[in-house]
JSON list of C-alpha atoms in Angstrom, two decimals:
[
{"chain": "A", "resi": 1, "resn": "MET", "atom": "CA", "xyz": [-6.24, -12.24, 55.36]},
{"chain": "A", "resi": 2, "resn": "MET", "atom": "CA", "xyz": [-8.36, -9.79, 57.39]},
{"chain": "A", "resi": 3, "resn": "ALA", "atom": "CA", "xyz": [-8.15, -8.68, 60.85]},
{"chain": "A", "resi": 4, "resn": "GLU", "atom": "CA", "xyz": [-11.21, -8.48, 62.82]},
{"chain": "A", "resi": 5, "resn": "LEU", "atom": "CA", "xyz": [-10.54, -5.44, 65.05]},
{"chain": "A", "resi": 6, "resn": "LYS", "atom": "CA", "xyz": [-13.41, -4.16, 67.38]},
{"chain": "A", "resi": 7, "resn": "LEU", "atom": "CA", "xyz": [-13.80, -1.00, 65.19]},
{"chain": "A", "resi": 8, "resn": "GLY", "atom": "CA", "xyz": [-15.52, -1.33, 62.49]},
{"chain": "A", "resi": 9, "resn": "LYS", "atom": "CA", "xyz": [-15.18, 0.69, 59.06]},
{"chain": "A", "resi": 10, "resn": "LEU", "atom": "CA", "xyz": [-15.62, 4.42, 59.50]},
{"chain": "A", "resi": 11, "resn": "PRO", "atom": "CA", "xyz": [-18.71, 5.83, 57.70]},
{"chain": "A", "resi": 12, "resn": "GLU", "atom": "CA", "xyz": [-18.34, 8.00, 54.81]},
{"chain": "A", "resi": 13, "resn": "ARG", "atom": "CA", "xyz": [-17.18, 11.23, 56.14]},
{"chain": "A", "resi": 14, "resn": "VAL", "atom": "CA", "xyz": [-17.46, 13.65, 53.18]},
{"chain": "A", "resi": 15, "resn": "PRO", "atom": "CA", "xyz": [-20.17, 16.27, 53.35]},
{"chain": "A", "resi": 16, "resn": "VAL", "atom": "CA", "xyz": [-22.33, 16.13, 50.63]},
{"chain": "A", "resi": 17, "resn": "LYS", "atom": "CA", "xyz": [-23.38, 19.69, 49.59]},
{"chain": "A", "resi": 18, "resn": "LEU", "atom": "CA", "xyz": [-27.51, 20.27, 49.88]},
{"chain": "A", "resi": 19, "resn": "THR", "atom": "CA", "xyz": [-29.27, 23.47, 48.25]},
{"chain": "A", "resi": 20, "resn": "ILE", "atom": "CA", "xyz": [-32.28, 24.32, 49.44]},
{"chain": "A", "resi": 21, "resn": "SER", "atom": "CA", "xyz": [-35.01, 26.89, 48.90]},
{"chain": "A", "resi": 22, "resn": "VAL", "atom": "CA", "xyz": [-36.93, 28.21, 52.00]},
{"chain": "A", "resi": 23, "resn": "THR", "atom": "CA", "xyz": [-39.97, 31.07, 52.17]},
{"chain": "A", "resi": 24, "resn": "PRO", "atom": "CA", "xyz": [-39.29, 33.68, 53.27]},
{"chain": "A", "resi": 25, "resn": "ASP", "atom": "CA", "xyz": [-41.39, 33.11, 56.59]},
{"chain": "A", "resi": 26, "resn": "LEU", "atom": "CA", "xyz": [-39.36, 30.30, 57.57]},
{"chain": "A", "resi": 27, "resn": "HIS", "atom": "CA", "xyz": [-35.90, 32.27, 56.41]},
{"chain": "A", "resi": 28, "resn": "ARG", "atom": "CA", "xyz": [-37.03, 34.82, 59.28]},
{"chain": "A", "resi": 29, "resn": "VAL", "atom": "CA", "xyz": [-37.09, 31.93, 61.71]},
{"chain": "A", "resi": 30, "resn": "LEU", "atom": "CA", "xyz": [-33.90, 30.49, 60.82]},
{"chain": "A", "resi": 31, "resn": "THR", "atom": "CA", "xyz": [-32.50, 33.63, 61.34]},
{"chain": "A", "resi": 32, "resn": "ASP", "atom": "CA", "xyz": [-33.90, 34.51, 64.75]},
{"chain": "A", "resi": 33, "resn": "TYR", "atom": "CA", "xyz": [-32.80, 30.43, 65.86]},
{"chain": "A", "resi": 34, "resn": "ALA", "atom": "CA", "xyz": [-29.78, 31.40, 64.89]},
{"chain": "A", "resi": 35, "resn": "ALA", "atom": "CA", "xyz": [-29.37, 34.99, 66.74]},
{"chain": "A", "resi": 36, "resn": "ILE", "atom": "CA", "xyz": [-30.81, 33.27, 69.95]},
{"chain": "A", "resi": 37, "resn": "TYR", "atom": "CA", "xyz": [-28.37, 30.75, 69.47]},
{"chain": "A", "resi": 38, "resn": "ASN", "atom": "CA", "xyz": [-25.02, 32.93, 69.51]},
{"chain": "A", "resi": 39, "resn": "GLN", "atom": "CA", "xyz": [-26.76, 34.87, 72.08]},
{"chain": "A", "resi": 40, "resn": "SER", "atom": "CA", "xyz": [-26.98, 31.52, 74.26]},
{"chain": "A", "resi": 41, "resn": "TYR", "atom": "CA", "xyz": [-24.03, 30.42, 73.90]},
{"chain": "A", "resi": 42, "resn": "GLY", "atom": "CA", "xyz": [-21.42, 33.72, 73.22]},
{"chain": "A", "resi": 43, "resn": "ARG", "atom": "CA", "xyz": [-20.03, 32.57, 69.61]},
{"chain": "A", "resi": 44, "resn": "GLU", "atom": "CA", "xyz": [-21.22, 33.48, 66.09]},
{"chain": "A", "resi": 45, "resn": "GLU", "atom": "CA", "xyz": [-22.52, 30.23, 64.65]},
{"chain": "A", "resi": 46, "resn": "PRO", "atom": "CA", "xyz": [-23.23, 30.91, 60.76]},
{"chain": "A", "resi": 47, "resn": "LEU", "atom": "CA", "xyz": [-27.05, 29.45, 59.89]},
{"chain": "A", "resi": 48, "resn": "VAL", "atom": "CA", "xyz": [-25.33, 27.44, 56.97]},
{"chain": "A", "resi": 49, "resn": "GLU", "atom": "CA", "xyz": [-23.53, 25.61, 59.82]},
{"chain": "A", "resi": 50, "resn": "LEU", "atom": "CA", "xyz": [-26.52, 25.47, 62.25]},
{"chain": "A", "resi": 51, "resn": "VAL", "atom": "CA", "xyz": [-29.12, 24.15, 60.00]},
{"chain": "A", "resi": 52, "resn": "PRO", "atom": "CA", "xyz": [-27.88, 20.87, 59.25]},
{"chain": "A", "resi": 53, "resn": "HIS", "atom": "CA", "xyz": [-27.43, 20.30, 62.92]},
{"chain": "A", "resi": 54, "resn": "MET", "atom": "CA", "xyz": [-30.64, 21.78, 63.41]},
{"chain": "A", "resi": 55, "resn": "LEU", "atom": "CA", "xyz": [-32.04, 18.97, 60.97]},
{"chain": "A", "resi": 56, "resn": "ALA", "atom": "CA", "xyz": [-30.40, 15.55, 62.62]},
{"chain": "A", "resi": 57, "resn": "VAL", "atom": "CA", "xyz": [-31.68, 17.13, 66.08]},
{"chain": "A", "resi": 58, "resn": "PHE", "atom": "CA", "xyz": [-34.61, 16.81, 64.32]},
{"chain": "A", "resi": 59, "resn": "LEU", "atom": "CA", "xyz": [-34.62, 13.56, 63.03]},
{"chain": "A", "resi": 60, "resn": "ALA", "atom": "CA", "xyz": [-33.35, 11.80, 65.80]},
{"chain": "A", "resi": 61, "resn": "SER", "atom": "CA", "xyz": [-36.63, 13.32, 68.17]},
{"chain": "A", "resi": 62, "resn": "ASP", "atom": "CA", "xyz": [-39.00, 11.89, 65.71]},
{"chain": "A", "resi": 63, "resn": "ARG", "atom": "CA", "xyz": [-40.01, 8.75, 67.02]},
{"chain": "A", "resi": 64, "resn": "ALA", "atom": "CA", "xyz": [-42.29, 7.82, 64.38]},
{"chain": "A", "resi": 65, "resn": "PHE", "atom": "CA", "xyz": [-39.69, 8.58, 61.62]},
{"chain": "A", "resi": 66, "resn": "ALA", "atom": "CA", "xyz": [-37.59, 6.13, 63.01]},
{"chain": "A", "resi": 67, "resn": "LYS", "atom": "CA", "xyz": [-39.89, 3.13, 63.49]},
{"chain": "A", "resi": 68, "resn": "ALA", "atom": "CA", "xyz": [-41.18, 3.98, 60.01]},
{"chain": "A", "resi": 69, "resn": "ARG", "atom": "CA", "xyz": [-37.42, 4.06, 58.40]},
{"chain": "A", "resi": 70, "resn": "GLY", "atom": "CA", "xyz": [-36.44, 0.40, 60.50]},
{"chain": "A", "resi": 71, "resn": "THR", "atom": "CA", "xyz": [-39.05, -1.15, 58.17]},
{"chain": "A", "resi": 72, "resn": "LEU", "atom": "CA", "xyz": [-37.00, 0.25, 55.15]},
{"chain": "A", "resi": 73, "resn": "GLY", "atom": "CA", "xyz": [-34.19, -2.11, 56.36]},
{"chain": "A", "resi": 74, "resn": "LYS", "atom": "CA", "xyz": [-31.01, -1.68, 54.35]},
{"chain": "A", "resi": 75, "resn": "GLU", "atom": "CA", "xyz": [-32.91, 0.15, 51.59]},
{"chain": "A", "resi": 76, "resn": "GLY", "atom": "CA", "xyz": [-33.09, 3.66, 54.02]},
{"chain": "A", "resi": 77, "resn": "SER", "atom": "CA", "xyz": [-29.73, 6.01, 53.70]},
{"chain": "A", "resi": 78, "resn": "ASP", "atom": "CA", "xyz": [-28.16, 7.62, 56.81]},
{"chain": "A", "resi": 79, "resn": "GLY", "atom": "CA", "xyz": [-28.22, 10.96, 55.69]},
{"chain": "A", "resi": 80, "resn": "ALA", "atom": "CA", "xyz": [-28.54, 12.05, 59.58]},
{"chain": "A", "resi": 81, "resn": "GLY", "atom": "CA", "xyz": [-25.98, 10.57, 61.04]},
{"chain": "A", "resi": 82, "resn": "THR", "atom": "CA", "xyz": [-27.80, 7.76, 62.90]},
{"chain": "A", "resi": 83, "resn": "ASN", "atom": "CA", "xyz": [-28.11, 4.33, 62.64]}
]
């Protein structure tokens, strides 16, 4: 018999490695962003740590994407950590 707990089963938390190639211009912009981020917060965060969070913030703020994603139903994946 399974108890009906208030806290549901936790989502998958194992990171998925994704390798991408970016243009030199985009790499410079991302590097500049990381430098400004590091100056702003006084801590050194490597670019590879910032990019996933940048993508998550971008996807979470895209209302058209959220609306379209809602029509996908169960077929959509939860790569950005949002439901």
